Amino acid sequence: MPAAVKSTCTDIQPALQVADADAMLWDDHCDVLVIGWGAAGACAALEARAQGADVLVADRFTGGGASAKSGGVVYAGGGTRQQQAAGFSDTPEAMFAYLKHETQGVVADTTLRRFCQDSATNLAWLEGHGVPYAHSMPPGGKTSYPADGQFLYYSGNELVPSHRSELPPAPRGHRTVGKGQCGAVLYAHLKAACLRNGVRPQVQSAARRLVSDHTGRVVGVELWCLPAGSAQARLHAKLAARAERLQNFAPRYCDTLRKRVRQLELDFARPRLVRARRGVVLSTGGFIFNREMVSEHAPKFRRNFKVGATGCDGSGVRLGVSVGGVSDRLHRVSAWRFINPPLCWPKGIVVNTLGQRFVNEEVYGATLGQPLCEEQGGKAWLVLDARLRKQSIKQALFDGYWWFQSLPALLLMLRGVRKGQSIEQLAKATGMRADVLRSALHAYNAAARGDAEDAFGKSQSSRQVLDQGPYYACDISVSNPLFPLGALTLGGLKVNEDSGAVLGPQGLPIPGLYAAGRTAIGIPCHLYVSGLSLADCVFSGRRAGRSLTAATADVEIEPSEQLI
């Protein structure tokens, strides 16, 4: 390799600019090079391959990323086969009306409409690649994650009066059929489809530098690859898999494992130049595992439990920026504070350190977690009375929830709790102001009795009078180790919404460079709803794959009407 292309694999490097790509000595060639083999990367690869392109997909690990660790929920509507089988007549218009409220203009209306109109087709496309879906629903249709045997549910705020539109709500959370957390099932089918259709994998290969020509077009990537089949590669895979498997139980130990993984890459990875004749897709996920980026862009979420995979290190965003790409909304983070199940928990009240309510307790977990972290300093209490606590414990023990739902709830109510025989005693035990807490309870109880409207628009069915002492305050703060509050970054690279091309400062696309999934600004980048990220991975991944193989792929694309 010429001296000019030498680098180190310690971090993302400035782009390598070459005068003549044809005169370069490349180690491999392809039409389309996909960086990151999660759901978005797999969908981009499959779409490009379906158009006849020679596709190579590279991954720092062995594929899967955050998608494989997810619940495998795809947010889909507009009349899916599963919705119809369950008796719901959803329309793209109803889906659009709901999501327009949730997305708050993060993408243009035309893009959101296209997402909704393509939704049922995209779910069918997944099924065509072997991913199974079904229509059985949980009782009531609402939960943070359905039990085994339940695969269609209300995964967002569709039933909350303040979030629903005039059009009828419908369940749009489509959980991949399988046992347990089904992201691994979904990804296994996508991975198998890639291999079956001739996508070439280059695993344990981290992209550290883009290569561009004299016109600014991205023409390739410098990968740092571990020797295939070597002892170091086997150890790297073993340590990385252990870190992913144990992250929920021993995050500090897993951080140590990741340091060992990184050291193996530093010591044994070697550079490999790959030319991409059509272009490159960046799909490496977000940056929740990049401590420096989180500290810089979203410091209020540094203490949150990390949701994602080791590869969510911001490398895709940083690669895009290295060639002039513009990032946006890096401060946006989805922070999940689910208080459902137990199903009756939302009948309590959530208050801040003063004792004030600040949210409708029946909302989706990210809708609650966002103000908790950003506005309340990460500290809050869930207040129950004796009757509601007894109901909650009974549900957690006997209603068939997942262990990761019931166990934290029981620990919170039995160990992470403060108790007071009266409101004044509870306020003293928690440091809240007794007059503020009493006022909050008085107003809430009046609404529960039907004597007044609820200040935050809570449904009548989610209200219950709290007047039977003793009273309990469950600590739902970020800092409570018994009740982790997970977070996932939402910001990424600005893209042309018609093609997925990465945009520069003037809104013009960077030739040959595309982004998909959480590396790019997309549908869920304002506020997360369960299944919306995976659905966007399919939507944006297929978009990038199509654009790279279209007849006009080499023609300059006009700037987006709305730069996101």
XYZ file of C-alpha atoms in Angstrom:
564
model
C 0.000 0.000 0.000
C 1.372 3.466 -0.847
C 2.577 5.533 2.093
C -0.100 8.132 1.380
C -2.889 5.826 2.487
C -1.348 4.651 5.740
C -3.410 5.346 8.806
C -4.004 4.131 12.310
C -7.171 2.433 13.458
C -7.405 4.450 16.684
C -10.327 6.549 15.428
C -12.031 8.054 12.428
C -9.454 9.697 10.189
C -9.778 12.610 7.741
C -10.805 11.492 4.286
C -8.136 10.246 1.945
C -8.277 12.351 -1.229
C -6.952 10.779 -4.404
C -6.384 12.380 -7.785
C -7.348 9.353 -9.849
C -9.399 6.528 -8.330
C -8.731 4.324 -11.361
C -4.991 4.541 -10.756
C -5.274 3.488 -7.100
C -4.223 0.064 -5.896
C -7.441 -1.291 -4.339
C -7.707 -4.482 -2.310
C -11.322 -5.097 -3.378
C -14.028 -3.614 -5.576
C -17.810 -3.509 -5.438
C -20.685 -1.434 -6.754
C -22.157 -0.635 -3.343
C -20.331 -0.735 -0.014
C -22.517 -0.784 3.108
C -20.831 0.136 6.399
C -22.728 -1.459 9.290
C -24.644 -4.727 8.998
C -27.655 -4.127 11.219
C -31.246 -3.896 9.999
C -30.712 -0.686 7.998
C -27.528 -1.994 6.394
C -29.098 -5.329 5.574
C -32.120 -3.650 3.976
C -29.883 -1.338 1.929
C -27.780 -4.297 0.813
C -30.797 -6.414 -0.133
C -32.409 -3.612 -2.111
C -29.199 -2.811 -4.002
C -28.580 -6.485 -4.664
C -32.123 -6.898 -5.986
C -31.258 -4.263 -8.596
C -28.262 -6.306 -9.737
C -25.492 -4.470 -7.897
C -22.393 -6.170 -6.528
C -22.787 -5.414 -2.807
C -20.231 -5.725 -0.038
C -21.302 -5.110 3.556
C -18.683 -4.437 6.238
C -19.178 -4.581 9.982
C -16.833 -3.926 12.903
C -18.196 -7.075 14.532
C -20.168 -9.911 12.953
C -23.415 -8.081 12.197
C -26.638 -7.390 14.037
C -25.825 -4.294 16.063
C -28.628 -2.694 18.050
C -31.247 -4.261 15.760
C -30.372 -7.767 16.925
C -30.589 -6.684 20.574
C -33.957 -4.977 20.110
C -37.424 -6.329 20.722
C -37.883 -6.905 17.000
C -40.880 -4.559 16.832
C -41.633 -2.879 13.497
C -44.064 0.050 13.562
C -46.339 -0.592 10.602
C -49.847 0.415 9.626
C -52.110 1.711 6.932
C -53.800 -1.664 6.585
C -51.280 -4.450 7.176
C -52.411 -8.043 6.792
C -52.048 -8.486 10.559
C -54.181 -5.439 11.366
C -56.933 -6.674 9.081
C -56.821 -10.154 10.633
C -57.199 -8.581 14.086
C -60.231 -6.607 12.923
C -58.706 -3.137 12.487
C -59.226 -1.032 9.354
C -56.224 1.280 9.610
C -55.392 3.701 6.780
C -52.224 5.555 5.741
C -54.094 8.803 6.507
C -54.792 7.751 10.107
C -51.193 6.633 10.559
C -49.933 9.927 9.140
C -52.213 11.999 11.411
C -50.887 10.233 14.500
C -47.213 10.295 13.505
C -47.336 13.944 12.469
C -48.082 14.777 16.112
C -45.246 12.556 17.361
C -42.579 13.528 14.817
C -43.162 17.286 15.045
C -41.827 18.103 11.588
C -38.539 16.198 11.836
C -39.121 15.182 8.207
C -41.212 16.830 5.512
C -44.889 15.903 5.333
C -44.317 14.356 1.901
C -41.676 12.037 3.391
C -43.863 11.088 6.340
C -46.775 10.385 3.992
C -44.544 8.190 1.847
C -43.407 6.324 4.980
C -47.044 5.677 5.918
C -48.137 4.757 2.394
C -45.226 2.316 2.020
C -45.625 0.863 5.507
C -47.759 -2.199 4.762
C -45.680 -2.927 1.660
C -42.431 -2.721 3.628
C -43.744 -5.153 6.244
C -44.765 -7.525 3.450
C -41.262 -7.087 1.969
C -39.790 -8.247 5.296
C -42.136 -11.227 5.250
C -40.950 -11.963 1.728
C -37.432 -12.288 3.131
C -38.631 -14.760 5.752
C -39.433 -12.490 8.722
C -42.683 -13.756 10.335
C -45.476 -11.597 11.806
C -48.827 -12.451 13.401
C -51.927 -10.663 14.707
C -52.577 -11.989 18.250
C -52.815 -9.141 20.785
C -52.305 -8.680 24.553
C -55.341 -7.958 26.761
C -56.236 -4.300 26.310
C -53.741 -4.030 23.482
C -51.294 -1.864 25.462
C -48.002 -2.854 27.089
C -44.330 -1.904 26.974
C -43.549 -5.263 25.330
C -45.968 -8.122 24.598
C -45.692 -11.554 26.191
C -44.845 -14.604 24.111
C -47.721 -15.480 21.829
C -48.707 -11.803 21.427
C -47.428 -9.981 18.355
C -49.611 -6.948 17.585
C -50.121 -4.102 20.059
C -50.449 -0.373 20.666
C -46.757 0.472 20.909
C -47.005 4.255 21.316
C -49.496 6.906 22.461
C -52.261 5.896 20.054
C -54.818 5.507 22.869
C -53.860 8.670 24.773
C -56.478 11.395 24.130
C -53.921 14.213 23.889
C -51.979 12.330 21.187
C -54.667 10.706 19.083
C -56.224 12.322 16.038
C -59.864 12.415 14.970
C -59.275 9.250 12.974
C -59.645 5.913 14.805
C -56.506 4.598 16.504
C -55.071 1.232 15.530
C -52.350 -1.067 16.919
C -49.217 -0.677 14.811
C -46.540 -2.398 16.849
C -45.724 -5.588 14.894
C -43.494 -7.812 17.002
C -41.508 -10.389 15.035
C -42.797 -13.876 15.791
C -40.457 -15.695 18.143
C -39.683 -16.212 21.799
C -38.228 -13.558 24.066
C -36.685 -10.401 22.652
C -37.230 -10.975 18.945
C -34.716 -8.577 17.415
C -32.312 -11.482 17.033
C -34.984 -13.402 15.112
C -35.648 -10.492 12.769
C -31.954 -9.928 12.141
C -31.216 -13.624 11.604
C -33.722 -13.658 8.751
C -32.275 -10.477 7.221
C -28.725 -11.807 7.501
C -29.730 -15.112 5.919
C -31.490 -13.225 3.128
C -28.346 -11.191 2.457
C -26.191 -14.296 2.177
C -28.804 -16.162 0.138
C -29.008 -13.290 -2.344
C -25.285 -12.901 -2.858
C -24.369 -9.970 -0.598
C -20.676 -10.308 0.275
C -19.863 -9.857 4.005
C -16.614 -8.381 5.347
C -16.909 -8.864 9.120
C -14.638 -7.735 11.951
C -13.718 -4.843 9.699
C -14.078 -1.290 10.997
C -14.345 1.649 8.604
C -11.870 4.312 9.704
C -11.555 6.539 6.650
C -13.518 7.440 3.532
C -11.752 7.855 0.215
C -12.823 10.647 -2.135
C -11.628 11.778 -5.538
C -10.678 15.236 -6.790
C -14.348 16.126 -7.388
C -15.320 15.330 -3.802
C -17.118 12.116 -4.704
C -16.785 9.286 -2.184
C -15.238 6.400 -4.095
C -14.253 3.969 -1.370
C -13.421 3.189 2.225
C -10.377 2.238 4.227
C -11.322 -0.731 6.413
C -9.222 -2.055 9.284
C -9.717 -5.800 9.317
C -8.760 -8.556 11.714
C -7.229 -11.577 9.959
C -10.117 -13.895 9.113
C -10.083 -17.115 11.145
C -7.170 -16.008 13.326
C -6.965 -16.581 17.078
C -7.277 -12.823 17.546
C -10.446 -12.726 15.448
C -11.968 -15.576 17.459
C -11.125 -13.856 20.743
C -12.481 -10.562 19.425
C -15.791 -12.230 18.535
C -15.990 -14.013 21.885
C -15.350 -10.898 23.960
C -17.682 -8.743 21.875
C -20.512 -11.285 22.145
C -20.029 -11.527 25.914
C -20.160 -7.749 26.259
C -23.472 -7.637 24.392
C -24.935 -10.548 26.339
C -24.059 -9.202 29.794
C -24.595 -5.467 29.230
C -27.908 -5.421 31.117
C -26.434 -7.141 34.158
C -22.830 -5.959 34.461
C -22.262 -2.785 32.413
C -18.918 -1.909 34.047
C -17.529 -5.364 33.385
C -18.720 -5.055 29.791
C -16.899 -1.739 29.457
C -13.734 -3.628 30.416
C -14.470 -6.239 27.768
C -14.892 -3.498 25.177
C -11.489 -2.082 26.040
C -9.972 -5.500 25.390
C -11.847 -5.704 22.089
C -10.510 -2.291 21.126
C -6.969 -3.277 22.001
C -7.193 -6.346 19.769
C -8.212 -4.065 16.910
C -5.321 -1.697 17.608
C -2.787 -4.503 17.786
C -3.878 -6.836 15.008
C -6.192 -5.127 12.495
C -4.685 -4.271 9.132
C -5.871 -1.758 6.495
C -7.769 -2.787 3.407
C -8.866 -0.385 0.669
C -12.223 -1.117 -0.951
C -13.511 0.775 -3.953
C -17.260 1.406 -4.248
C -18.118 2.240 -7.852
C -21.647 3.450 -7.111
C -21.227 4.651 -3.557
C -21.174 4.006 0.174
C -24.008 3.637 2.702
C -23.310 4.575 6.329
C -25.521 2.533 8.664
C -23.570 2.007 11.879
C -26.292 3.126 14.296
C -26.216 5.941 16.841
C -23.593 6.965 19.394
C -24.858 5.990 22.851
C -21.627 4.021 23.481
C -19.437 7.023 22.635
C -18.989 8.726 25.994
C -17.329 11.788 24.519
C -20.087 12.429 21.977
C -22.820 11.949 24.595
C -21.017 14.333 26.965
C -20.675 16.923 24.214
C -24.110 16.740 22.638
C -26.464 15.201 25.237
C -24.858 15.651 28.675
C -28.166 15.255 30.549
C -28.232 11.615 29.479
C -24.753 10.564 30.598
C -26.111 8.615 33.584
C -28.728 6.708 31.620
C -28.509 3.005 30.953
C -27.186 2.486 27.407
C -29.620 0.915 24.941
C -27.861 -0.330 21.845
C -24.752 -2.258 20.899
C -21.010 -1.641 21.091
C -20.994 -0.546 17.454
C -23.254 2.404 18.346
C -20.119 4.511 18.681
C -20.947 7.361 16.315
C -18.520 6.146 13.666
C -21.019 6.573 10.829
C -21.813 10.145 11.807
C -18.133 10.980 12.180
C -17.270 9.423 8.828
C -19.958 11.523 7.184
C -18.713 14.696 8.865
C -15.147 13.907 7.748
C -16.136 14.581 4.127
C -18.319 17.613 4.777
C -21.570 15.975 5.867
C -23.731 17.929 8.312
C -25.113 16.381 11.487
C -28.234 17.495 13.283
C -30.322 16.795 16.403
C -27.440 15.124 18.205
C -28.976 16.399 21.440
C -32.118 14.316 20.893
C -32.162 11.147 22.963
C -34.935 8.683 23.629
C -35.077 7.964 27.366
C -37.554 5.258 28.350
C -39.264 5.398 31.717
C -41.943 2.753 31.361
C -44.524 2.545 34.140
C -46.624 -0.001 32.273
C -46.694 -2.819 33.228
C -47.989 -3.249 35.898
C -51.066 -2.068 34.015
C -52.411 -0.168 37.019
C -49.227 1.815 37.711
C -50.291 4.735 35.478
C -53.197 5.280 37.881
C -50.657 6.690 40.325
C -49.064 10.106 39.900
C -45.541 10.989 38.841
C -44.111 14.009 40.657
C -40.813 15.872 40.752
C -38.655 16.539 43.796
C -41.041 19.270 44.957
C -44.105 17.072 44.694
C -45.518 18.575 41.458
C -46.998 16.490 38.678
C -45.364 17.209 35.316
C -46.681 14.550 32.936
C -49.628 12.383 31.972
C -48.700 9.054 33.526
C -50.407 6.928 30.836
C -48.109 8.114 28.013
C -45.522 5.991 26.248
C -42.266 5.507 28.157
C -40.165 7.847 26.001
C -42.807 10.574 26.286
C -42.423 10.329 30.062
C -38.656 9.839 30.137
C -37.874 12.876 27.986
C -39.152 15.556 30.421
C -37.944 13.530 33.392
C -34.344 13.707 32.140
C -34.344 17.074 30.386
C -36.590 19.156 32.653
C -36.540 17.468 36.051
C -32.847 16.723 36.428
C -33.438 12.996 36.088
C -35.302 12.794 39.418
C -38.924 11.816 39.978
C -41.244 9.734 42.149
C -44.205 7.492 41.367
C -46.727 7.990 44.175
C -49.165 5.200 45.086
C -51.554 4.706 47.953
C -51.931 1.405 49.836
C -54.725 0.127 47.607
C -52.939 0.865 44.328
C -49.673 -0.598 45.626
C -51.448 -3.832 46.566
C -53.013 -4.016 43.095
C -49.650 -3.367 41.450
C -47.833 -6.079 43.412
C -50.561 -8.586 42.563
C -50.309 -7.771 38.866
C -46.507 -7.963 38.879
C -46.636 -11.399 40.527
C -49.491 -13.081 38.702
C -50.273 -11.383 35.375
C -47.613 -13.128 33.298
C -45.264 -10.224 32.574
C -41.695 -10.643 31.397
C -39.128 -10.920 34.183
C -37.578 -7.635 33.033
C -40.967 -6.011 33.607
C -42.114 -7.693 36.827
C -38.832 -7.998 38.745
C -37.822 -4.301 38.579
C -41.406 -3.319 39.447
C -41.413 -5.555 42.528
C -37.983 -4.375 43.629
C -39.099 -0.778 43.213
C -42.248 -1.239 45.291
C -40.585 -3.337 47.982
C -37.065 -1.893 48.260
C -36.809 1.306 46.211
C -39.667 2.946 48.052
C -40.337 5.597 50.738
C -43.376 5.285 53.002
C -45.524 7.677 54.984
C -48.717 7.130 56.956
C -49.821 10.573 55.826
C -49.001 12.959 52.985
C -46.885 15.015 55.368
C -44.873 11.972 56.464
C -44.314 10.900 52.857
C -43.150 14.402 51.943
C -40.708 14.366 54.860
C -39.377 10.932 53.860
C -38.732 12.047 50.269
C -37.737 15.680 50.726
C -40.793 16.925 48.848
C -42.828 19.928 49.995
C -45.906 18.694 51.832
C -48.137 21.528 50.613
C -47.147 20.957 46.988
C -47.639 17.197 47.172
C -50.978 17.561 48.946
C -52.153 20.042 46.309
C -51.134 17.665 43.500
C -52.999 14.766 45.091
C -56.065 16.879 45.822
C -56.331 18.027 42.193
C -55.708 14.521 40.875
C -58.289 12.929 43.164
C -60.884 15.489 42.106
C -60.280 14.504 38.475
C -60.398 10.804 39.383
C -63.811 11.322 41.005
C -65.023 13.102 37.878
C -65.375 16.469 39.636
C -62.773 18.155 37.393
C -60.699 17.653 34.272
C -57.288 16.101 34.708
C -54.625 18.798 34.370
C -52.577 16.627 31.973
C -55.415 15.050 30.022
C -55.253 11.574 31.534
C -58.006 9.194 30.416
C -60.750 8.527 32.925
C -59.925 4.805 32.797
C -56.356 5.569 33.933
C -57.421 7.603 36.974
C -57.924 6.222 40.485
C -58.484 8.070 43.724
C -55.392 7.896 45.954
C -56.680 8.358 49.498
C -55.881 5.164 51.419
C -52.775 5.452 53.563
C -50.081 4.574 54.001
C -48.678 6.321 50.915
C -45.674 5.144 48.929
C -43.186 6.990 46.714
C -41.247 4.774 44.296
C -37.974 6.255 43.103
C -38.092 6.297 39.282
C -35.026 8.529 38.938
C -32.192 7.909 36.488
C -29.844 7.151 39.375
C -31.893 4.272 40.841
C -29.942 1.051 40.040
C -33.007 -1.058 40.824
C -34.948 0.550 37.982
C -32.610 1.404 35.057
C -33.657 4.191 32.716
C -32.445 3.318 29.228
C -31.459 5.791 26.518
C -30.800 5.689 22.776
C -29.466 8.542 20.641
C -31.678 9.815 17.809
C -29.614 12.421 15.949
C -27.527 11.789 12.861
C -26.498 13.031 9.442
C -28.779 15.259 7.398
C -29.930 13.477 4.269
C -31.890 14.203 1.131
C -35.294 12.779 1.991
C -35.909 11.471 -1.527
C -32.646 9.556 -1.875
C -30.900 9.217 1.495
C -27.823 11.057 0.164
C -25.783 12.757 2.884
C -26.042 16.544 2.668
C -23.310 19.138 2.971
C -23.534 22.667 4.472
C -25.357 24.172 1.466
C -27.868 21.358 1.278
C -26.204 19.723 -1.707
C -25.598 15.958 -1.606
C -22.115 14.577 -1.178
C -21.734 12.420 -4.294
C -21.425 8.729 -3.573
C -22.380 8.927 0.135
C -25.667 7.827 1.708
C -26.864 7.166 5.250
C -29.629 5.057 6.760
C -31.016 3.997 10.130
C -29.893 5.865 13.245
C -26.825 7.207 11.446
C -29.231 9.478 9.559
C -31.982 11.907 10.468
C -35.213 10.007 9.960
C -38.768 9.379 11.132
C -38.027 8.714 14.863
C -35.497 11.518 15.363
C -37.812 13.767 17.394
C -39.437 11.273 19.740
C -39.186 7.513 19.763
C -42.168 5.166 19.544
C -41.571 1.420 19.904
C -40.943 -0.084 16.492
C -40.447 3.236 14.727
C -36.663 2.910 14.488
C -36.733 -0.560 12.916
C -39.478 0.584 10.554
C -37.291 3.537 9.571
C -34.330 1.181 9.083
C -36.372 -0.653 6.455
C -37.680 2.555 4.882
C -34.358 4.424 4.787
C -32.249 1.352 4.042
C -34.341 0.407 1.014
C -34.340 4.064 -0.097
C -30.534 4.227 -0.070
C -30.215 0.879 -1.857
C -32.598 1.978 -4.599
C -30.941 5.370 -5.040
C -27.482 3.882 -5.415
C -28.602 1.559 -8.157
C -30.999 3.872 -9.986
C -30.186 4.949 -13.523
C -29.783 8.505 -12.214
C -27.401 7.546 -9.427
C -24.572 9.493 -11.023
C -26.670 12.579 -11.707
C -26.478 15.398 -9.208
C -29.599 15.524 -7.046
C -31.243 18.817 -6.261
C -31.307 19.960 -2.620
C -34.234 18.776 -0.504
C -37.198 21.102 -0.305
C -36.774 20.916 3.448
C -33.354 20.418 4.967
C -33.755 18.324 8.081
